[in-house]
Coordinates of C-alpha atoms and ligand atoms in Angstrom, one line a residue:
M1 CA 16.8 146.6 -180.6
S2 CA 20.4 147.4 -180.1
V3 CA 23.2 146.1 -182.2
T4 CA 26.9 146.1 -181.4
G5 CA 29.1 145.6 -184.4
A6 CA 26.3 146.6 -186.8
G7 CA 26.9 145.9 -190.4
R8 CA 28.8 142.7 -189.7
N9 CA 27.2 139.4 -190.4
A10 CA 26.3 137.2 -187.4
D11 CA 28.1 133.8 -187.0
L12 CA 24.8 132.3 -185.8
I13 CA 21.2 133.4 -185.3
V14 CA 18.4 131.8 -183.4
I15 CA 15.0 132.6 -184.9
N16 CA 11.3 131.9 -184.3
G17 CA 12.0 131.7 -180.5
R18 CA 10.1 132.7 -177.5
V19 CA 13.2 134.4 -176.1
L20 CA 13.1 134.9 -172.3
T21 CA 16.1 137.1 -171.8
M22 CA 15.9 137.3 -167.9
D23 CA 16.8 141.0 -168.6
E24 CA 14.1 143.1 -166.9
G25 CA 14.7 146.0 -169.3
N26 CA 13.9 143.8 -172.3
P27 CA 12.2 140.6 -171.1
V28 CA 11.0 139.0 -174.3
A29 CA 12.1 138.8 -178.0
E30 CA 11.9 136.5 -181.0
A31 CA 15.5 136.1 -182.1
V32 CA 19.1 136.4 -181.0
A33 CA 22.3 137.0 -183.1
V34 CA 25.7 135.9 -182.1
K35 CA 29.2 136.8 -183.3
D36 CA 32.7 136.0 -181.9
G37 CA 31.3 134.2 -178.9
A38 CA 29.1 137.0 -177.8
I39 CA 25.5 138.2 -178.3
I40 CA 25.4 141.1 -180.7
A41 CA 21.6 141.6 -181.0
I42 CA 18.3 140.6 -179.6
G43 CA 15.0 141.6 -181.1
S44 CA 12.3 140.7 -183.7
G45 CA 12.8 138.0 -186.2
A46 CA 12.9 140.5 -189.1
A47 CA 15.6 142.6 -187.4
I48 CA 17.8 139.7 -186.6
E49 CA 17.4 138.2 -190.1
E50 CA 19.1 141.4 -191.4
L51 CA 22.3 140.2 -189.7
K52 CA 22.2 136.9 -191.6
G53 CA 25.0 136.5 -194.1
P54 CA 25.9 133.6 -196.5
A55 CA 27.9 131.8 -193.7
T56 CA 25.6 132.4 -190.8
E57 CA 24.4 129.3 -189.0
V58 CA 20.6 129.5 -188.5
I59 CA 18.9 127.7 -185.6
D60 CA 15.1 127.6 -185.9
A61 CA 13.6 127.5 -182.4
K62 CA 10.2 126.5 -183.8
G63 CA 8.4 128.5 -181.1
G64 CA 10.3 126.9 -178.3
S65 CA 11.7 128.9 -175.4
V66 CA 15.2 130.4 -175.8
L67 CA 16.8 131.0 -172.4
P68 CA 20.2 132.0 -171.0
G69 CA 22.2 128.7 -170.7
F70 CA 21.6 127.1 -167.4
I71 CA 24.2 127.8 -164.7
E72 CA 24.6 124.7 -162.4
A73 CA 25.6 126.2 -159.1
H74 CA 26.5 123.0 -157.3
M75 CA 27.6 119.7 -158.9
H76 CA 30.4 117.2 -159.1
L77 CA 31.6 116.8 -162.7
F78 CA 34.3 114.2 -162.4
S79 CA 32.4 111.7 -160.2
G80 CA 29.2 112.4 -162.1
G81 CA 30.9 111.5 -165.4
A82 CA 32.3 108.3 -163.8
E83 CA 29.0 107.3 -162.3
L84 CA 27.2 107.4 -165.6
A85 CA 28.7 103.9 -166.0
H86 CA 27.6 102.6 -162.6
L87 CA 24.5 100.5 -161.9
Q88 CA 21.6 103.0 -161.2
L89 CA 19.4 101.9 -158.4
G90 CA 17.1 104.9 -158.1
G91 CA 13.4 103.8 -157.8
V92 CA 14.4 100.2 -157.0
H93 CA 12.4 98.9 -153.9
G94 CA 12.3 95.5 -152.1
F95 CA 14.8 92.7 -151.9
E96 CA 13.6 90.9 -155.1
A97 CA 14.0 94.0 -157.3
L98 CA 17.4 94.8 -155.7
Q99 CA 18.6 91.3 -156.3
K100 CA 17.5 91.3 -159.9
A101 CA 19.2 94.6 -160.7
I102 CA 22.5 93.7 -159.0
R103 CA 22.7 90.2 -160.6
D104 CA 21.8 91.6 -164.0
Y105 CA 24.5 94.2 -163.7
A106 CA 27.1 91.7 -162.4
S107 CA 26.4 89.4 -165.4
I108 CA 27.2 92.1 -167.9
R109 CA 30.4 93.1 -166.1
P110 CA 32.2 89.8 -165.6
N111 CA 35.6 91.4 -165.3
A112 CA 34.9 94.4 -163.0
A113 CA 37.3 94.5 -160.1
M114 CA 34.5 96.0 -158.0
L115 CA 30.8 96.3 -158.9
V116 CA 29.5 99.7 -157.9
A117 CA 25.9 100.9 -157.7
Q118 CA 24.4 104.3 -156.8
G119 CA 21.2 105.9 -156.0
V120 CA 19.8 103.3 -153.6
D121 CA 17.2 104.6 -151.2
Y122 CA 18.0 104.3 -147.4
T123 CA 14.6 102.6 -147.2
V124 CA 15.2 100.1 -150.1
L125 CA 14.3 97.2 -147.8
G126 CA 11.5 99.1 -146.0
A127 CA 12.1 99.6 -142.3
E128 CA 14.9 97.0 -142.3
R129 CA 18.4 98.4 -142.4
V130 CA 20.6 97.0 -145.1
T131 CA 23.5 94.8 -144.0
R132 CA 26.3 93.0 -145.7
H133 CA 24.3 89.8 -145.2
H134 CA 21.5 91.0 -147.5
L135 CA 24.1 91.8 -150.1
D136 CA 26.0 88.5 -149.6
A137 CA 22.7 86.7 -150.3
I138 CA 22.5 88.5 -153.6
L139 CA 26.2 88.4 -154.6
P140 CA 28.4 86.2 -152.4
D141 CA 31.5 85.8 -154.5
R142 CA 32.2 89.2 -156.1
P143 CA 32.9 92.5 -154.3
F144 CA 29.9 94.8 -154.5
C145 CA 29.1 98.2 -153.0
M146 CA 26.2 100.6 -153.4
A147 CA 25.8 104.3 -152.5
A148 CA 22.8 106.2 -151.2
P149 CA 21.6 109.0 -153.5
D150 CA 23.3 111.6 -151.2
H151 CA 26.7 109.8 -151.5
H152 CA 27.2 110.0 -147.8
T153 CA 26.5 106.4 -147.0
M154 CA 27.5 103.2 -148.8
W155 CA 26.8 99.5 -148.2
A156 CA 29.2 96.8 -149.1
N157 CA 29.1 93.0 -149.1
T158 CA 31.5 90.9 -147.1
R159 CA 33.8 90.3 -150.0
A160 CA 34.2 94.0 -150.6
L161 CA 34.8 94.7 -146.9
E162 CA 37.4 92.0 -146.7
M163 CA 39.2 93.1 -149.9
A164 CA 39.2 96.7 -148.6
G165 CA 40.6 95.6 -145.2
I166 CA 37.8 97.1 -143.2
L167 CA 35.8 94.0 -142.2
H168 CA 37.2 94.3 -138.7
G169 CA 36.6 98.0 -138.6
R170 CA 39.2 100.8 -138.6
A171 CA 39.7 104.1 -136.6
L172 CA 38.4 107.0 -138.6
G173 CA 38.2 110.8 -138.2
P174 CA 35.1 112.5 -136.7
G175 CA 31.9 112.2 -138.6
N176 CA 33.0 109.0 -140.4
E177 CA 31.9 105.5 -139.2
I178 CA 32.2 101.9 -140.2
V179 CA 29.0 100.6 -138.5
M180 CA 29.9 97.5 -136.5
G181 CA 27.6 94.5 -136.0
D182 CA 26.9 92.5 -132.9
D183 CA 29.3 89.9 -134.1
G184 CA 32.2 92.4 -133.9
L185 CA 32.5 92.7 -137.6
A186 CA 31.6 95.5 -139.9
A187 CA 27.8 95.4 -140.5
G188 CA 28.1 96.6 -144.1
E189 CA 27.0 100.2 -143.7
L190 CA 29.7 102.8 -144.2
R191 CA 29.1 106.4 -143.3
E192 CA 31.0 109.2 -145.0
G193 CA 34.0 109.1 -147.3
E194 CA 36.8 107.9 -145.0
A195 CA 34.6 104.8 -144.2
F196 CA 33.8 103.8 -147.8
G197 CA 36.9 105.3 -149.5
P198 CA 38.8 102.0 -149.2
V199 CA 36.0 100.1 -150.9
L200 CA 35.6 102.6 -153.7
D201 CA 39.4 102.7 -154.3
L202 CA 39.1 99.0 -155.4
A203 CA 36.8 100.2 -158.2
G204 CA 39.8 101.9 -159.8
E205 CA 38.1 105.3 -159.4
G206 CA 40.5 106.6 -156.8
R207 CA 41.6 109.6 -158.9
V208 CA 37.9 110.5 -159.6
R209 CA 37.2 110.7 -155.9
L210 CA 40.3 112.6 -154.9
G211 CA 38.8 116.0 -155.3
L212 CA 36.0 115.0 -152.9
A213 CA 37.9 112.7 -150.6
T214 CA 41.1 114.6 -149.8
G215 CA 41.4 117.5 -152.2
G216 CA 44.8 116.1 -152.9
E217 CA 46.6 115.2 -156.1
P218 CA 47.1 111.7 -157.7
D219 CA 50.1 109.9 -156.3
P220 CA 51.8 108.3 -158.2
M221 CA 51.2 110.6 -161.2
P222 CA 48.8 109.0 -163.6
S223 CA 50.3 107.4 -166.7
A224 CA 49.5 108.9 -170.2
A225 CA 46.9 106.2 -170.6
E226 CA 45.3 106.9 -167.3
R227 CA 45.2 110.6 -168.0
A228 CA 43.5 109.9 -171.3
A229 CA 40.9 107.6 -169.6
D230 CA 40.3 110.4 -167.0
R231 CA 39.8 113.0 -169.8
D232 CA 37.2 110.7 -171.3
I233 CA 35.3 110.6 -168.0
M234 CA 35.4 114.4 -167.9
R235 CA 34.2 114.5 -171.5
R236 CA 31.3 112.2 -170.7
G237 CA 30.3 114.5 -167.8
L238 CA 30.6 117.6 -169.9
A239 CA 28.6 116.2 -172.7
W240 CA 25.9 115.2 -170.2
C241 CA 25.8 118.8 -169.0
A242 CA 25.6 120.2 -172.5
R243 CA 22.7 118.0 -173.5
H244 CA 20.8 119.3 -170.5
G245 CA 21.3 122.9 -171.6
I246 CA 24.0 123.7 -169.0
T247 CA 26.6 126.2 -170.1
S248 CA 28.3 127.0 -166.8
I249 CA 29.3 124.6 -164.0
Q250 CA 30.2 125.6 -160.5
N251 CA 31.9 122.4 -159.3
M252 CA 31.9 121.6 -155.6
D253 CA 34.9 119.3 -155.3
G254 CA 38.2 119.7 -156.9
N255 CA 42.0 119.6 -157.1
L256 CA 44.6 120.8 -159.5
Y257 CA 44.4 117.5 -161.4
Q258 CA 40.8 118.2 -162.4
L259 CA 41.8 121.6 -163.7
E260 CA 44.6 120.1 -165.7
L261 CA 42.4 117.5 -167.3
L262 CA 39.9 120.2 -168.3
A263 CA 42.7 122.5 -169.7
E264 CA 43.9 119.5 -171.8
I265 CA 40.4 119.1 -173.2
E266 CA 40.2 122.8 -173.8
A267 CA 43.5 122.7 -175.7
E268 CA 42.4 119.6 -177.7
E269 CA 38.9 120.5 -178.8
G270 CA 37.5 123.3 -176.6
L271 CA 35.2 122.9 -173.7
P272 CA 31.4 122.6 -174.2
C273 CA 30.7 124.3 -170.8
R274 CA 32.5 126.8 -168.7
V275 CA 33.8 125.2 -165.5
Q276 CA 34.9 126.5 -162.1
I277 CA 36.8 124.1 -159.9
P278 CA 37.4 124.9 -156.3
F279 CA 40.2 124.0 -153.9
H280 CA 38.8 121.6 -151.4
Y281 CA 40.0 122.3 -147.8
K282 CA 39.7 119.4 -145.4
N283 CA 39.9 119.5 -141.6
F284 CA 43.3 117.7 -141.5
M285 CA 44.9 120.5 -143.6
T286 CA 46.8 123.6 -142.2
L287 CA 46.1 127.1 -143.3
D288 CA 49.4 127.4 -145.2
M289 CA 48.0 124.9 -147.7
L290 CA 45.7 127.7 -148.9
D291 CA 48.7 128.8 -150.9
K292 CA 47.6 126.2 -153.4
A293 CA 44.1 127.6 -153.5
S294 CA 45.6 131.0 -154.4
A295 CA 47.9 129.4 -157.0
M296 CA 45.0 127.6 -158.6
A297 CA 43.0 130.9 -158.7
E298 CA 45.9 132.6 -160.4
R299 CA 46.7 130.0 -162.9
Y300 CA 43.1 129.4 -164.0
D301 CA 41.2 132.6 -164.5
S302 CA 39.5 132.6 -167.9
E303 CA 35.9 132.6 -169.0
W304 CA 36.2 128.9 -169.7
L305 CA 38.2 127.5 -166.8
S306 CA 38.5 129.1 -163.4
S307 CA 39.0 128.4 -159.7
G308 CA 39.0 131.1 -157.0
M309 CA 36.9 129.2 -154.6
V310 CA 37.6 127.1 -151.4
K311 CA 35.0 124.4 -150.8
V312 CA 34.6 123.1 -147.2
F313 CA 32.4 120.5 -145.6
Y314 CA 31.2 121.5 -142.2
D315 CA 28.8 118.6 -141.6
G316 CA 27.3 115.4 -143.2
V317 CA 23.7 114.6 -144.0
L318 CA 20.4 114.1 -142.1
D319 CA 19.8 110.5 -143.1
S320 CA 23.0 109.2 -141.4
W321 CA 22.6 111.7 -138.4
T322 CA 25.9 113.3 -139.5
A323 CA 24.3 116.7 -140.1
V324 CA 24.9 119.1 -137.2
M325 CA 21.7 120.3 -135.5
V326 CA 21.1 123.1 -133.0
E327 CA 18.6 120.8 -131.1
P328 CA 18.8 117.0 -131.0
Y329 CA 17.4 114.9 -133.9
A330 CA 13.7 114.2 -133.5
D331 CA 14.4 110.5 -133.7
R332 CA 17.6 110.5 -131.7
P333 CA 17.1 112.7 -128.7
D334 CA 20.6 112.5 -127.3
W335 CA 22.4 113.4 -130.6
V336 CA 23.0 116.7 -132.5
G337 CA 25.7 115.4 -134.9
E338 CA 29.4 116.0 -135.0
P339 CA 30.9 118.9 -136.9
L340 CA 33.9 118.3 -139.2
F341 CA 35.5 121.6 -137.9
T342 CA 35.3 123.3 -134.5
P343 CA 33.6 126.7 -134.7
Q344 CA 36.9 128.4 -134.0
Q345 CA 38.7 126.3 -136.6
F346 CA 36.2 127.3 -139.1
I347 CA 36.5 131.0 -138.2
D348 CA 40.3 130.9 -138.6
L349 CA 39.9 129.2 -141.9
A350 CA 37.2 131.6 -143.3
V351 CA 39.2 134.6 -142.2
A352 CA 42.3 133.3 -143.9
V353 CA 40.5 132.4 -147.2
D354 CA 38.7 135.7 -147.3
K355 CA 42.0 137.6 -146.7
R356 CA 43.2 136.0 -149.9
G357 CA 40.3 137.4 -151.8
L358 CA 38.9 133.9 -152.5
Q359 CA 35.2 132.9 -152.2
I360 CA 34.1 130.3 -149.7
A361 CA 31.4 127.6 -150.2
V362 CA 30.5 125.5 -147.2
H363 CA 28.4 122.3 -147.2
S364 CA 26.1 122.9 -144.2
I365 CA 23.0 120.8 -144.0
G366 CA 21.9 121.0 -140.4
D367 CA 20.8 124.2 -138.7
G368 CA 23.7 123.9 -136.3
A369 CA 26.1 123.8 -139.2
V370 CA 24.4 126.7 -141.0
R371 CA 24.6 128.8 -137.8
A372 CA 28.3 128.0 -137.3
V373 CA 29.1 128.9 -140.8
L374 CA 27.2 132.2 -140.7
D375 CA 29.0 132.9 -137.4
G376 CA 32.2 132.3 -139.3
Y377 CA 31.2 134.7 -142.1
E378 CA 30.3 137.4 -139.5
A379 CA 33.7 136.9 -137.9
V380 CA 35.3 137.4 -141.3
Q381 CA 33.7 140.8 -141.7
K382 CA 34.8 141.8 -138.3
A383 CA 38.4 140.7 -139.0
N384 CA 38.9 141.7 -142.6
G385 CA 36.2 144.3 -143.1
K386 CA 33.1 144.1 -145.3
R387 CA 33.7 143.5 -149.0
D388 CA 31.7 142.1 -151.9
S389 CA 32.7 138.5 -151.0
R390 CA 29.6 136.5 -151.9
H391 CA 30.5 133.6 -149.6
R392 CA 28.1 130.7 -149.9
V393 CA 26.3 128.2 -147.8
E394 CA 25.5 125.0 -149.6
H395 CA 22.3 123.0 -149.0
I396 CA 20.8 124.7 -145.9
E397 CA 18.3 121.8 -145.4
V398 CA 17.3 123.0 -142.0
T399 CA 17.7 126.5 -140.6
T400 CA 16.4 128.6 -137.7
A401 CA 14.3 131.8 -137.7
S402 CA 17.1 133.8 -136.2
D403 CA 19.6 132.8 -138.9
V404 CA 17.2 133.5 -141.9
P405 CA 17.8 137.3 -142.0
R406 CA 21.6 136.8 -141.6
F407 CA 22.0 135.7 -145.2
A408 CA 21.0 139.1 -146.6
E409 CA 22.7 141.0 -143.7
L410 CA 26.0 139.2 -144.4
G411 CA 25.6 139.1 -148.2
V412 CA 25.8 135.3 -148.1
I413 CA 24.5 133.2 -151.0
A414 CA 22.0 130.5 -150.3
S415 CA 22.8 127.6 -152.6
M416 CA 19.9 125.1 -152.6
Q417 CA 18.7 122.1 -154.6
P418 CA 15.1 121.8 -155.6
P419 CA 15.4 118.0 -156.2
H420 CA 16.5 117.4 -152.6
P421 CA 13.5 117.9 -150.2
P422 CA 12.1 114.5 -149.4
G423 CA 9.0 113.9 -151.4
A424 CA 9.9 116.6 -154.0
M425 CA 11.5 114.4 -156.6
D426 CA 13.3 111.1 -156.1
F427 CA 14.0 111.2 -152.3
P428 CA 11.4 109.4 -150.2
L429 CA 9.9 111.2 -147.2
E430 CA 11.4 108.7 -144.7
P431 CA 13.7 108.6 -142.9
T432 CA 14.5 112.3 -143.4
V433 CA 11.2 113.9 -142.3
S434 CA 11.3 111.9 -139.0
R435 CA 14.9 112.9 -138.4
I436 CA 14.0 116.6 -138.8
G437 CA 10.8 116.4 -136.8
P438 CA 7.6 118.5 -137.4
A439 CA 8.8 121.4 -135.2
R440 CA 11.6 122.1 -137.8
W441 CA 9.6 121.4 -140.9
P442 CA 8.6 125.0 -141.5
L443 CA 12.2 126.0 -141.9
S444 CA 13.4 123.0 -143.8
Y445 CA 14.5 123.5 -147.4
A446 CA 13.1 127.0 -146.9
W447 CA 13.9 128.6 -150.3
R448 CA 10.9 130.9 -150.2
T449 CA 11.5 132.0 -146.7
L450 CA 15.2 132.8 -147.4
K451 CA 14.4 134.6 -150.7
N452 CA 11.7 136.7 -149.0
A453 CA 14.3 137.7 -146.4
G454 CA 16.4 139.1 -149.2
A455 CA 18.9 136.3 -149.7
H456 CA 20.3 135.5 -153.2
V457 CA 19.1 131.9 -153.8
V458 CA 20.8 129.8 -156.4
F459 CA 19.5 126.4 -157.6
A460 CA 21.4 123.3 -158.6
S461 CA 21.2 119.5 -158.8
D462 CA 24.2 118.5 -156.8
W463 CA 24.7 115.9 -159.6
P464 CA 25.3 113.0 -159.3
V465 CA 23.4 113.2 -156.0
S466 CA 20.2 114.1 -158.1
P467 CA 19.6 114.0 -161.8
I468 CA 21.3 116.9 -163.5
D469 CA 18.3 118.1 -165.5
P470 CA 17.6 121.8 -164.6
I471 CA 14.1 121.4 -166.0
L472 CA 13.3 118.7 -163.5
G473 CA 14.7 121.0 -160.8
I474 CA 12.5 123.9 -162.0
Q475 CA 9.5 121.5 -162.0
A476 CA 10.3 120.4 -158.4
A477 CA 10.6 124.0 -157.3
L478 CA 7.2 124.9 -158.8
L479 CA 5.4 121.8 -157.5
R480 CA 7.0 121.9 -154.0
K481 CA 4.3 121.0 -151.4
P482 CA 4.6 121.4 -147.6
W483 CA 4.8 118.2 -145.5
A484 CA 2.0 119.5 -143.2
E485 CA -0.8 121.9 -144.1
S486 CA 0.4 124.3 -141.4
D487 CA 3.9 124.6 -143.0
P488 CA 4.6 127.6 -145.2
D489 CA 4.6 127.3 -149.0
Q490 CA 8.2 127.2 -150.1
S491 CA 7.5 126.8 -153.8
F492 CA 9.0 129.2 -156.4
S493 CA 7.3 130.7 -159.5
L494 CA 8.6 129.8 -162.9
H495 CA 10.4 133.1 -163.3
E496 CA 12.0 132.8 -159.9
S497 CA 13.1 129.2 -160.6
L498 CA 14.6 130.3 -164.0
A499 CA 16.4 133.2 -162.3
A500 CA 17.9 130.8 -159.7
Y501 CA 19.4 128.7 -162.6
T502 CA 20.6 131.7 -164.6
V503 CA 20.8 135.3 -163.2
E504 CA 21.5 134.3 -159.6
G505 CA 24.0 131.6 -160.7
A506 CA 25.9 134.3 -162.6
Y507 CA 25.8 136.5 -159.5
A508 CA 27.2 133.7 -157.4
E509 CA 30.3 133.7 -159.7
F510 CA 30.7 137.5 -159.9
A511 CA 29.6 137.2 -163.6
E512 CA 26.2 138.9 -163.7
H513 CA 27.7 141.5 -166.1
R514 CA 28.7 138.8 -168.6
K515 CA 26.2 135.9 -168.3
G516 CA 23.0 134.7 -166.9
T517 CA 21.0 137.1 -169.0
L518 CA 20.6 137.4 -172.8
K519 CA 21.9 140.9 -173.7
P520 CA 24.0 142.4 -176.4
G521 CA 27.7 142.2 -175.3
Y522 CA 27.1 139.2 -173.0
L523 CA 28.6 135.7 -173.6
A524 CA 26.6 133.8 -176.2
D525 CA 25.5 131.0 -173.8
L526 CA 21.9 129.9 -174.5
V527 CA 19.6 127.0 -174.6
V528 CA 16.6 126.3 -176.9
L529 CA 13.8 124.2 -175.5
S530 CA 11.4 121.9 -177.3
A531 CA 8.4 124.0 -176.5
D532 CA 7.3 127.3 -174.8
I533 CA 8.1 126.8 -171.1
E534 CA 5.6 129.6 -170.1
K535 CA 2.8 127.8 -171.8
T536 CA 3.7 124.4 -170.3
A537 CA 1.7 123.2 -167.3
P538 CA 4.0 122.7 -164.3
A539 CA 3.1 119.0 -164.2
D540 CA 4.2 118.6 -167.8
L541 CA 7.5 120.4 -167.5
H542 CA 9.5 117.2 -167.5
K543 CA 8.4 116.6 -171.1
L544 CA 10.3 119.7 -172.2
R545 CA 13.8 118.9 -173.6
P546 CA 16.7 121.1 -174.5
V547 CA 17.0 120.8 -178.3
T548 CA 20.0 123.1 -178.8
A549 CA 22.7 124.2 -176.4
I550 CA 25.1 127.0 -177.4
C551 CA 28.1 128.0 -175.3
G552 CA 30.4 130.8 -176.4
G553 CA 28.5 131.0 -179.7
K554 CA 29.2 127.3 -180.6
V555 CA 26.5 124.6 -180.7
T556 CA 27.5 122.2 -177.9
Y557 CA 24.4 120.0 -178.2
Q558 CA 21.8 119.4 -180.8
A559 CA 19.0 116.9 -180.3
Ligands
ZN601 ZN1 27.7 118.4 -153.4

């Protein structure tokens, strides 16, 4: 055992734990002592008890696992917080069930300007594609829209399309589409943010979506009351993270407004989680607008609130054929998707961001997008020289054999989501596996292949796309099964999964010397589980619950 600040009483101790430190030099212990927001000692129960004074808070782990706080490497805090209040349609199948859920929700929200649902499967009506007519039959008089779990497609009824002014279609940027019906009117399916933005704006959540939709700032400036309401949405999201044992958030959309709201909460009562908010660069921006990214990075640079990252979307998603593929889609042989940037545009952007010393994270789902982004990172090293940049690729749902080794070669982080493979958790196999096609299955969601090739793999939920619970993500990673017997096993071990939610997450934010591991001198960010995770069968992992979350030495959640 080593003690820094010996002779001083701890502020808080956690005892009777099965402490998994994720520190290879000292992997297991029984207890942890914390003072002034940092870990001061890890060791046996008896040794830690010696640091207990009259004012020391004692947390009894009762034999449960004590882990480094989870680091969520890809999520959307503001929209997630807002969506906690929406109708949740995950697991709803068939017209009857859909009708009941929507009508029940409408009846308890008589005054909502727009009824919004989320999490509806692309195959909610089986093979039949959802149109506005289905939704009109359920709810003819009030505007209603519902989002697919991936948040890249929405469906709206006629009333909502009319009110949003898009019933007759509208010209949109590449990759976005208001699907039109044979009658010349919008069919109800809206692909990507520019298409469904006008509908969602009617829900009064325009400010929530800005960080994702445009990366811009609210205009007009929100009133004091609107700001207070927005802080409450953030608080709801933060509390949801804390109760799931999350202590650090790497957010994947953002603007200055989000940082300001979080700074206001920090000033009022302190933050329950550490948050990084990126600048979101869109394809209609010009490179001089990166000045704002640099300004955000300079202004917010604390352990609690930081920026320093530029988030980019290079493509869309497989289910709406908006992901960019090297070879055509298996179920659409004339189509490879449409990138949101040209390869050269992306290279110019990546070189400019890197030159500013900022980190880049790019949504790249199809293997064509993954390749173009890796090409961009390679061009960055040629232009600016090799540095410890830790640029990231987000999702990597499909990749190619020739691109797998490039992650390690270029020092690029693979940011992946165990809940996302079809069949792994909530997402059905179809239509995704047919879009990909069996030839590409072996390198789809290929965590194991990438890790074996030396890549740093970080795990996350992409909440609210998937449930935020890291324990569910760990379970999905352990239980991952190939879609065909001949496909390689992509599952992770328990220790590897934990590392992807802790140590690797810390590495992704250049913080491996301060967090992600339980070690004296490190930030006191930890989570206590309801039982011993190593003694829990993988199929039972979902029964484990965080009982105590501690961030910066303060209890942020207690069951
Ligand atoms: Zn995301």
